[in-house]
């Protein structure tokens, strides 16, 4: 179990660093075209990795329904609205809204899968959410009204949360890492169709961007999207969407660190308070605290 917790923490580190990278790339290109090529690159990367590990296989007809459903939610809708939202709103607002993922996942899991989190996990989700609020308010930017970009970010996280339920069901017969490869590739092709309609002629801009763009692009596509989604979807298949989603609280923290490193933003004492609350929320909400307590209770007393 602790191996999965480590994998999820690494995934959140990759996703957190991805937010400022996306903001940087969007200064050179429109969102849908850039996202389509980035996701396609990620899908090809996952196929290469799984091919080397000899884990690839053709899906069954039923599994293709999960792939198409997952691609529509986790790739097309999530990445479309995420990048369209980042194009219109601040990274601070985006971090706050993305931080609602664990709570939305817990609610959807309880309503749809009838898998109810424990009281301690609900407390952990609440504490983590307070920590996220502390971090966001430390940036001096609060909601003054619902913006179109903010709404897009919410649609992005809602689509991703619903996709976790599809992934959890698909994982019963299909390795989530294989599912990820097909989802990213199918989803990227659909995004390309949308980009040709919404952003005609945007592909030409790939020939004019600087070398720094391609370095960031490769890091985002290969590490954040390919490796990150592969690790996260694998974890969802192992411990379920509700527990895995608690780690999304770390997204805000790592996004903040990434913004400080790449965009020159300042970390304050309120950020550090938020950091502590987020860590507590992850430990309680993921079930790690309960696992430790159970092991301690079952440990034999020394004679």
mmCIF file of C-alpha atoms in Angstrom:
data_model
loop_
_atom_site.group_PDB
_atom_site.id
_atom_site.type_symbol
_atom_site.label_atom_id
_atom_site.label_comp_id
_atom_site.label_asym_id
_atom_site.label_seq_id
_atom_site.Cartn_x
_atom_site.Cartn_y
_atom_site.Cartn_z
ATOM 1 C CA UNK A 1 0.000 0.000 0.000
ATOM 2 C CA UNK A 2 2.801 2.418 0.846
ATOM 3 C CA UNK A 3 4.290 1.794 -2.592
ATOM 4 C CA UNK A 4 1.048 3.082 -4.119
ATOM 5 C CA UNK A 5 1.066 6.112 -1.823
ATOM 6 C CA UNK A 6 4.595 6.894 -3.031
ATOM 7 C CA UNK A 7 3.554 6.509 -6.684
ATOM 8 C CA UNK A 8 0.597 8.844 -6.138
ATOM 9 C CA UNK A 9 2.800 11.460 -4.476
ATOM 10 C CA UNK A 10 5.221 11.312 -7.420
ATOM 11 C CA UNK A 11 2.260 11.660 -9.795
ATOM 12 C CA UNK A 12 1.022 14.765 -7.985
ATOM 13 C CA UNK A 13 4.529 16.223 -8.184
ATOM 14 C CA UNK A 14 4.475 15.717 -11.952
ATOM 15 C CA UNK A 15 0.956 17.132 -12.324
ATOM 16 C CA UNK A 16 1.706 20.074 -10.059
ATOM 17 C CA UNK A 17 4.756 21.025 -12.119
ATOM 18 C CA UNK A 18 2.644 20.652 -15.255
ATOM 19 C CA UNK A 19 0.353 23.596 -14.451
ATOM 20 C CA UNK A 20 3.014 26.330 -14.830
ATOM 21 C CA UNK A 21 4.390 24.478 -17.864
ATOM 22 C CA UNK A 22 0.971 24.633 -19.516
ATOM 23 C CA UNK A 23 0.666 28.331 -18.695
ATOM 24 C CA UNK A 24 4.059 28.894 -20.339
ATOM 25 C CA UNK A 25 3.185 26.970 -23.524
ATOM 26 C CA UNK A 26 -0.119 28.796 -23.867
ATOM 27 C CA UNK A 27 1.816 32.043 -24.373
ATOM 28 C CA UNK A 28 2.939 30.684 -27.758
ATOM 29 C CA UNK A 29 -0.059 28.703 -29.025
ATOM 30 C CA UNK A 30 -3.801 28.335 -28.730
ATOM 31 C CA UNK A 31 -4.864 25.610 -26.305
ATOM 32 C CA UNK A 32 -6.597 22.852 -28.295
ATOM 33 C CA UNK A 33 -3.949 22.342 -30.993
ATOM 34 C CA UNK A 34 -1.119 22.358 -28.467
ATOM 35 C CA UNK A 35 -3.013 19.943 -26.220
ATOM 36 C CA UNK A 36 -3.802 17.543 -29.064
ATOM 37 C CA UNK A 37 -0.156 17.131 -30.050
ATOM 38 C CA UNK A 38 0.967 16.959 -26.415
ATOM 39 C CA UNK A 39 -1.527 14.214 -25.561
ATOM 40 C CA UNK A 40 -0.711 12.278 -28.755
ATOM 41 C CA UNK A 41 2.974 12.409 -27.801
ATOM 42 C CA UNK A 42 2.038 11.130 -24.344
ATOM 43 C CA UNK A 43 -0.023 8.272 -25.802
ATOM 44 C CA UNK A 44 2.821 7.161 -28.085
ATOM 45 C CA UNK A 45 5.197 7.334 -25.099
ATOM 46 C CA UNK A 46 2.976 5.046 -23.019
ATOM 47 C CA UNK A 47 2.715 2.561 -25.900
ATOM 48 C CA UNK A 48 6.523 2.491 -26.172
ATOM 49 C CA UNK A 49 6.932 1.952 -22.414
ATOM 50 C CA UNK A 50 4.323 -0.809 -22.246
ATOM 51 C CA UNK A 51 5.701 -2.417 -25.404
ATOM 52 C CA UNK A 52 9.131 -2.605 -23.786
ATOM 53 C CA UNK A 53 7.533 -4.148 -20.691
ATOM 54 C CA UNK A 54 5.518 -6.557 -22.897
ATOM 55 C CA UNK A 55 2.235 -5.508 -21.313
ATOM 56 C CA UNK A 56 0.340 -4.526 -24.465
ATOM 57 C CA UNK A 57 -2.662 -6.421 -25.781
ATOM 58 C CA UNK A 58 -5.731 -5.733 -27.907
ATOM 59 C CA UNK A 59 -8.839 -4.787 -25.893
ATOM 60 C CA UNK A 60 -12.110 -6.711 -26.116
ATOM 61 C CA UNK A 61 -15.296 -5.122 -27.481
ATOM 62 C CA UNK A 62 -16.531 -4.375 -23.951
ATOM 63 C CA UNK A 63 -13.174 -2.884 -22.998
ATOM 64 C CA UNK A 64 -13.328 -0.586 -26.018
ATOM 65 C CA UNK A 65 -16.460 0.995 -24.525
ATOM 66 C CA UNK A 66 -14.455 1.856 -21.407
ATOM 67 C CA UNK A 67 -11.599 3.182 -23.555
ATOM 68 C CA UNK A 68 -13.889 5.450 -25.571
ATOM 69 C CA UNK A 69 -15.740 6.604 -22.454
ATOM 70 C CA UNK A 70 -12.493 7.221 -20.588
ATOM 71 C CA UNK A 71 -10.964 9.035 -23.571
ATOM 72 C CA UNK A 72 -14.017 11.284 -23.909
ATOM 73 C CA UNK A 73 -13.979 12.219 -20.200
ATOM 74 C CA UNK A 74 -10.326 11.994 -19.101
ATOM 75 C CA UNK A 75 -8.686 13.237 -22.287
ATOM 76 C CA UNK A 76 -11.032 15.207 -24.527
ATOM 77 C CA UNK A 77 -13.264 16.992 -22.010
ATOM 78 C CA UNK A 78 -10.713 17.245 -19.183
ATOM 79 C CA UNK A 79 -7.798 18.536 -21.259
ATOM 80 C CA UNK A 80 -10.007 20.685 -23.493
ATOM 81 C CA UNK A 81 -11.650 22.555 -20.623
ATOM 82 C CA UNK A 82 -8.442 22.636 -18.548
ATOM 83 C CA UNK A 83 -6.450 24.393 -21.256
ATOM 84 C CA UNK A 84 -9.350 26.598 -22.348
ATOM 85 C CA UNK A 85 -9.755 27.574 -18.695
ATOM 86 C CA UNK A 86 -6.053 28.289 -18.139
ATOM 87 C CA UNK A 87 -6.207 30.463 -21.252
ATOM 88 C CA UNK A 88 -8.830 32.654 -19.517
ATOM 89 C CA UNK A 89 -8.208 32.525 -15.754
ATOM 90 C CA UNK A 90 -5.338 32.686 -13.277
ATOM 91 C CA UNK A 91 -3.283 29.755 -12.073
ATOM 92 C CA UNK A 92 -4.396 30.575 -8.528
ATOM 93 C CA UNK A 93 -8.088 30.169 -9.300
ATOM 94 C CA UNK A 94 -7.340 27.050 -11.319
ATOM 95 C CA UNK A 95 -5.457 25.510 -8.387
ATOM 96 C CA UNK A 96 -8.380 26.112 -6.031
ATOM 97 C CA UNK A 97 -10.943 24.580 -8.367
ATOM 98 C CA UNK A 98 -8.719 21.589 -9.194
ATOM 99 C CA UNK A 99 -8.381 21.091 -5.441
ATOM 100 C CA UNK A 100 -12.081 20.201 -5.252
ATOM 101 C CA UNK A 101 -11.275 16.929 -7.038
ATOM 102 C CA UNK A 102 -11.066 14.737 -3.904
ATOM 103 C CA UNK A 103 -14.401 15.957 -2.546
ATOM 104 C CA UNK A 104 -16.115 15.550 -5.933
ATOM 105 C CA UNK A 105 -14.619 12.074 -6.286
ATOM 106 C CA UNK A 106 -15.815 11.029 -2.841
ATOM 107 C CA UNK A 107 -19.332 12.287 -3.588
ATOM 108 C CA UNK A 108 -19.510 10.660 -7.054
ATOM 109 C CA UNK A 109 -18.054 7.397 -5.740
ATOM 110 C CA UNK A 110 -20.612 7.299 -2.928
ATOM 111 C CA UNK A 111 -23.539 8.121 -5.231
ATOM 112 C CA UNK A 112 -22.601 6.000 -8.254
ATOM 113 C CA UNK A 113 -20.461 3.128 -6.937
ATOM 114 C CA UNK A 114 -22.007 2.997 -3.428
ATOM 115 C CA UNK A 115 -18.487 3.028 -1.986
ATOM 116 C CA UNK A 116 -18.692 5.294 1.034
ATOM 117 C CA UNK A 117 -15.524 6.865 2.538
ATOM 118 C CA UNK A 118 -15.001 6.515 6.303
ATOM 119 C CA UNK A 119 -15.557 9.379 8.728
ATOM 120 C CA UNK A 120 -11.800 9.904 9.058
ATOM 121 C CA UNK A 121 -11.440 10.093 5.266
ATOM 122 C CA UNK A 122 -14.170 12.750 5.092
ATOM 123 C CA UNK A 123 -12.340 14.717 7.804
ATOM 124 C CA UNK A 124 -9.109 14.371 5.806
ATOM 125 C CA UNK A 125 -10.815 15.684 2.669
ATOM 126 C CA UNK A 126 -12.141 18.690 4.609
ATOM 127 C CA UNK A 127 -8.754 19.472 6.207
ATOM 128 C CA UNK A 128 -7.029 19.205 2.827
ATOM 129 C CA UNK A 129 -9.589 21.535 1.276
ATOM 130 C CA UNK A 130 -8.966 24.105 4.030
ATOM 131 C CA UNK A 131 -5.246 23.816 3.295
ATOM 132 C CA UNK A 132 -5.888 24.453 -0.392
ATOM 133 C CA UNK A 133 -7.945 27.535 0.482
ATOM 134 C CA UNK A 134 -5.109 28.823 2.655
ATOM 135 C CA UNK A 135 -2.613 28.418 -0.179
ATOM 136 C CA UNK A 136 -4.860 30.111 -2.729
ATOM 137 C CA UNK A 137 -5.788 33.046 -0.484
ATOM 138 C CA UNK A 138 -2.080 33.546 0.204
ATOM 139 C CA UNK A 139 -1.759 34.442 -3.454
ATOM 140 C CA UNK A 140 -3.971 37.468 -2.856
ATOM 141 C CA UNK A 141 -6.486 36.359 -5.455
ATOM 142 C CA UNK A 142 -9.991 35.346 -4.474
ATOM 143 C CA UNK A 143 -13.226 34.731 -6.302
ATOM 144 C CA UNK A 144 -14.998 37.990 -7.102
ATOM 145 C CA UNK A 145 -17.483 36.334 -9.383
ATOM 146 C CA UNK A 146 -17.698 33.285 -11.565
ATOM 147 C CA UNK A 147 -15.591 33.748 -14.685
ATOM 148 C CA UNK A 148 -15.866 31.724 -17.872
ATOM 149 C CA UNK A 149 -12.334 30.384 -17.345
ATOM 150 C CA UNK A 150 -13.210 29.282 -13.800
ATOM 151 C CA UNK A 151 -16.272 27.437 -15.098
ATOM 152 C CA UNK A 152 -14.115 25.672 -17.687
ATOM 153 C CA UNK A 153 -11.687 24.523 -14.976
ATOM 154 C CA UNK A 154 -14.599 23.136 -12.933
ATOM 155 C CA UNK A 155 -15.908 21.228 -15.965
ATOM 156 C CA UNK A 156 -12.379 19.877 -16.456
ATOM 157 C CA UNK A 157 -12.087 18.457 -12.939
ATOM 158 C CA UNK A 158 -15.669 17.114 -13.005
ATOM 159 C CA UNK A 159 -14.963 15.259 -16.267
ATOM 160 C CA UNK A 160 -11.756 13.848 -14.789
ATOM 161 C CA UNK A 161 -13.536 12.710 -11.615
ATOM 162 C CA UNK A 162 -16.204 10.892 -13.652
ATOM 163 C CA UNK A 163 -13.456 9.263 -15.737
ATOM 164 C CA UNK A 164 -11.935 7.779 -12.563
ATOM 165 C CA UNK A 165 -15.152 5.803 -12.071
ATOM 166 C CA UNK A 166 -14.856 4.435 -15.626
ATOM 167 C CA UNK A 167 -11.202 3.547 -15.030
ATOM 168 C CA UNK A 168 -12.074 1.755 -11.771
ATOM 169 C CA UNK A 169 -14.602 -0.421 -13.618
ATOM 170 C CA UNK A 170 -12.297 -1.063 -16.587
ATOM 171 C CA UNK A 171 -9.481 -2.114 -14.236
ATOM 172 C CA UNK A 172 -11.370 -5.306 -13.393
ATOM 173 C CA UNK A 173 -10.299 -6.838 -16.715
ATOM 174 C CA UNK A 174 -7.906 -4.380 -18.390
ATOM 175 C CA UNK A 175 -4.579 -3.197 -16.992
ATOM 176 C CA UNK A 176 -5.089 0.555 -16.299
ATOM 177 C CA UNK A 177 -1.692 1.293 -17.855
ATOM 178 C CA UNK A 178 -2.827 -0.300 -21.134
ATOM 179 C CA UNK A 179 -6.107 1.570 -20.794
ATOM 180 C CA UNK A 180 -4.119 4.803 -20.448
ATOM 181 C CA UNK A 181 -2.228 4.216 -23.702
ATOM 182 C CA UNK A 182 -5.412 3.698 -25.716
ATOM 183 C CA UNK A 183 -7.273 6.526 -23.962
ATOM 184 C CA UNK A 184 -4.552 9.098 -24.610
ATOM 185 C CA UNK A 185 -4.168 8.132 -28.260
ATOM 186 C CA UNK A 186 -7.888 7.982 -29.063
ATOM 187 C CA UNK A 187 -8.528 11.187 -27.124
ATOM 188 C CA UNK A 188 -5.727 13.076 -28.883
ATOM 189 C CA UNK A 189 -7.155 12.217 -32.301
ATOM 190 C CA UNK A 190 -10.543 13.590 -31.239
ATOM 191 C CA UNK A 191 -8.817 16.744 -29.962
ATOM 192 C CA UNK A 192 -7.091 17.149 -33.336
ATOM 193 C CA UNK A 193 -10.492 17.122 -35.064
ATOM 194 C CA UNK A 194 -11.747 19.794 -32.649
ATOM 195 C CA UNK A 195 -8.589 21.885 -33.180
ATOM 196 C CA UNK A 196 -8.989 21.847 -36.967
ATOM 197 C CA UNK A 197 -12.506 23.266 -36.547
ATOM 198 C CA UNK A 198 -11.841 25.694 -33.693
ATOM 199 C CA UNK A 199 -8.255 26.728 -34.465
ATOM 200 C CA UNK A 200 -7.669 26.347 -38.225
ATOM 201 C CA UNK A 201 -4.095 26.983 -39.313
ATOM 202 C CA UNK A 202 -2.711 26.777 -35.757
ATOM 203 C CA UNK A 203 -0.454 23.805 -36.600
ATOM 204 C CA UNK A 204 1.833 26.183 -38.505
ATOM 205 C CA UNK A 205 2.834 27.834 -35.223
ATOM 206 C CA UNK A 206 4.761 24.699 -34.219
ATOM 207 C CA UNK A 207 7.393 25.775 -36.767
ATOM 208 C CA UNK A 208 7.855 29.194 -35.146
ATOM 209 C CA UNK A 209 8.089 28.397 -31.414
ATOM 210 C CA UNK A 210 11.492 28.635 -29.640
ATOM 211 C CA UNK A 211 13.577 25.703 -28.390
ATOM 212 C CA UNK A 212 12.475 26.384 -24.801
ATOM 213 C CA UNK A 213 8.892 25.601 -25.850
ATOM 214 C CA UNK A 214 9.895 22.142 -27.095
ATOM 215 C CA UNK A 215 11.850 21.395 -23.913
ATOM 216 C CA UNK A 216 8.829 22.260 -21.769
ATOM 217 C CA UNK A 217 6.542 20.449 -24.234
ATOM 218 C CA UNK A 218 8.579 17.232 -23.955
ATOM 219 C CA UNK A 219 8.644 17.399 -20.146
ATOM 220 C CA UNK A 220 4.893 17.989 -20.010
ATOM 221 C CA UNK A 221 3.956 15.302 -22.547
ATOM 222 C CA UNK A 222 6.361 12.541 -21.464
ATOM 223 C CA UNK A 223 6.548 12.954 -17.696
ATOM 224 C CA UNK A 224 3.421 14.808 -16.548
ATOM 225 C CA UNK A 225 0.914 13.348 -19.016
ATOM 226 C CA UNK A 226 2.309 9.956 -20.086
ATOM 227 C CA UNK A 227 4.007 8.763 -16.899
ATOM 228 C CA UNK A 228 1.671 10.729 -14.605
ATOM 229 C CA UNK A 229 -1.570 9.365 -16.067
ATOM 230 C CA UNK A 230 -0.148 5.856 -16.285
ATOM 231 C CA UNK A 231 0.806 5.852 -12.596
ATOM 232 C CA UNK A 232 -2.422 7.483 -11.445
ATOM 233 C CA UNK A 233 -4.745 5.229 -13.436
ATOM 234 C CA UNK A 234 -2.824 2.193 -12.172
ATOM 235 C CA UNK A 235 -3.319 3.430 -8.597
ATOM 236 C CA UNK A 236 -7.050 3.996 -9.166
ATOM 237 C CA UNK A 237 -7.336 0.379 -10.301
ATOM 238 C CA UNK A 238 -5.559 -0.798 -7.142
ATOM 239 C CA UNK A 239 -7.095 1.283 -4.321
ATOM 240 C CA UNK A 240 -10.177 2.855 -5.901
ATOM 241 C CA UNK A 241 -10.987 6.391 -7.072
ATOM 242 C CA UNK A 242 -11.878 7.908 -3.679
ATOM 243 C CA UNK A 243 -8.619 7.054 -1.909
ATOM 244 C CA UNK A 244 -6.462 7.907 -4.928
ATOM 245 C CA UNK A 245 -8.203 11.260 -5.413
ATOM 246 C CA UNK A 246 -7.250 12.442 -1.911
ATOM 247 C CA UNK A 247 -3.695 12.825 -3.193
ATOM 248 C CA UNK A 248 -4.950 15.440 -5.662
ATOM 249 C CA UNK A 249 -4.790 17.857 -2.715
ATOM 250 C CA UNK A 250 -1.027 17.823 -3.281
ATOM 251 C CA UNK A 251 -1.638 19.297 -6.729
ATOM 252 C CA UNK A 252 -2.087 22.769 -5.290
ATOM 253 C CA UNK A 253 1.068 22.486 -3.209
ATOM 254 C CA UNK A 254 3.253 21.281 -6.059
ATOM 255 C CA UNK A 255 1.671 23.777 -8.460
ATOM 256 C CA UNK A 256 2.712 26.498 -6.037
ATOM 257 C CA UNK A 257 6.285 25.205 -5.879
ATOM 258 C CA UNK A 258 6.361 24.882 -9.662
ATOM 259 C CA UNK A 259 5.080 28.438 -10.064
ATOM 260 C CA UNK A 260 7.797 29.679 -7.701
ATOM 261 C CA UNK A 261 10.498 27.845 -9.660
ATOM 262 C CA UNK A 262 9.313 28.493 -13.208
ATOM 263 C CA UNK A 263 7.269 31.706 -12.930
ATOM 264 C CA UNK A 264 9.058 33.483 -10.071
ATOM 265 C CA UNK A 265 6.078 33.585 -7.665
ATOM 266 C CA UNK A 266 6.739 34.084 -3.916
ATOM 267 C CA UNK A 267 6.032 31.472 -1.195
ATOM 268 C CA UNK A 268 4.674 33.001 2.043
ATOM 269 C CA UNK A 269 4.087 31.749 5.595
ATOM 270 C CA UNK A 270 0.427 31.133 4.740
ATOM 271 C CA UNK A 271 1.572 28.803 1.991
ATOM 272 C CA UNK A 272 3.536 26.827 4.598
ATOM 273 C CA UNK A 273 0.441 26.589 6.828
ATOM 274 C CA UNK A 274 -1.510 25.336 3.849
ATOM 275 C CA UNK A 275 1.254 22.824 3.157
ATOM 276 C CA UNK A 276 0.890 21.339 6.657
ATOM 277 C CA UNK A 277 -2.911 21.132 6.373
ATOM 278 C CA UNK A 278 -2.693 19.503 2.936
ATOM 279 C CA UNK A 279 -0.269 16.864 4.207
ATOM 280 C CA UNK A 280 -2.548 16.123 7.197
ATOM 281 C CA UNK A 281 -5.533 15.905 4.856
ATOM 282 C CA UNK A 282 -3.738 13.460 2.566
ATOM 283 C CA UNK A 283 -2.632 11.235 5.467
ATOM 284 C CA UNK A 284 -6.154 11.116 6.937
ATOM 285 C CA UNK A 285 -8.134 11.068 3.696
ATOM 286 C CA UNK A 286 -6.070 8.441 1.902
ATOM 287 C CA UNK A 287 -6.508 5.943 4.722
ATOM 288 C CA UNK A 288 -2.799 5.943 5.548
ATOM 289 C CA UNK A 289 -3.506 6.979 9.164
ATOM 290 C CA UNK A 290 -6.062 4.171 9.549
ATOM 291 C CA UNK A 291 -3.626 1.656 8.072
ATOM 292 C CA UNK A 292 -0.972 2.667 10.604
ATOM 293 C CA UNK A 293 -3.478 2.492 13.478
ATOM 294 C CA UNK A 294 -4.658 -0.998 12.469
ATOM 295 C CA UNK A 295 -1.079 -2.267 12.185
ATOM 296 C CA UNK A 296 -0.291 -0.837 15.607
ATOM 297 C CA UNK A 297 -3.343 -2.493 17.180
ATOM 298 C CA UNK A 298 -2.594 -5.890 15.607
ATOM 299 C CA UNK A 299 1.106 -5.788 16.480
ATOM 300 C CA UNK A 300 1.800 -8.391 19.200
ATOM 301 C CA UNK A 301 2.824 -7.087 22.593
ATOM 302 C CA UNK A 302 6.470 -7.813 23.525
ATOM 303 C CA UNK A 303 6.772 -10.525 26.172
#
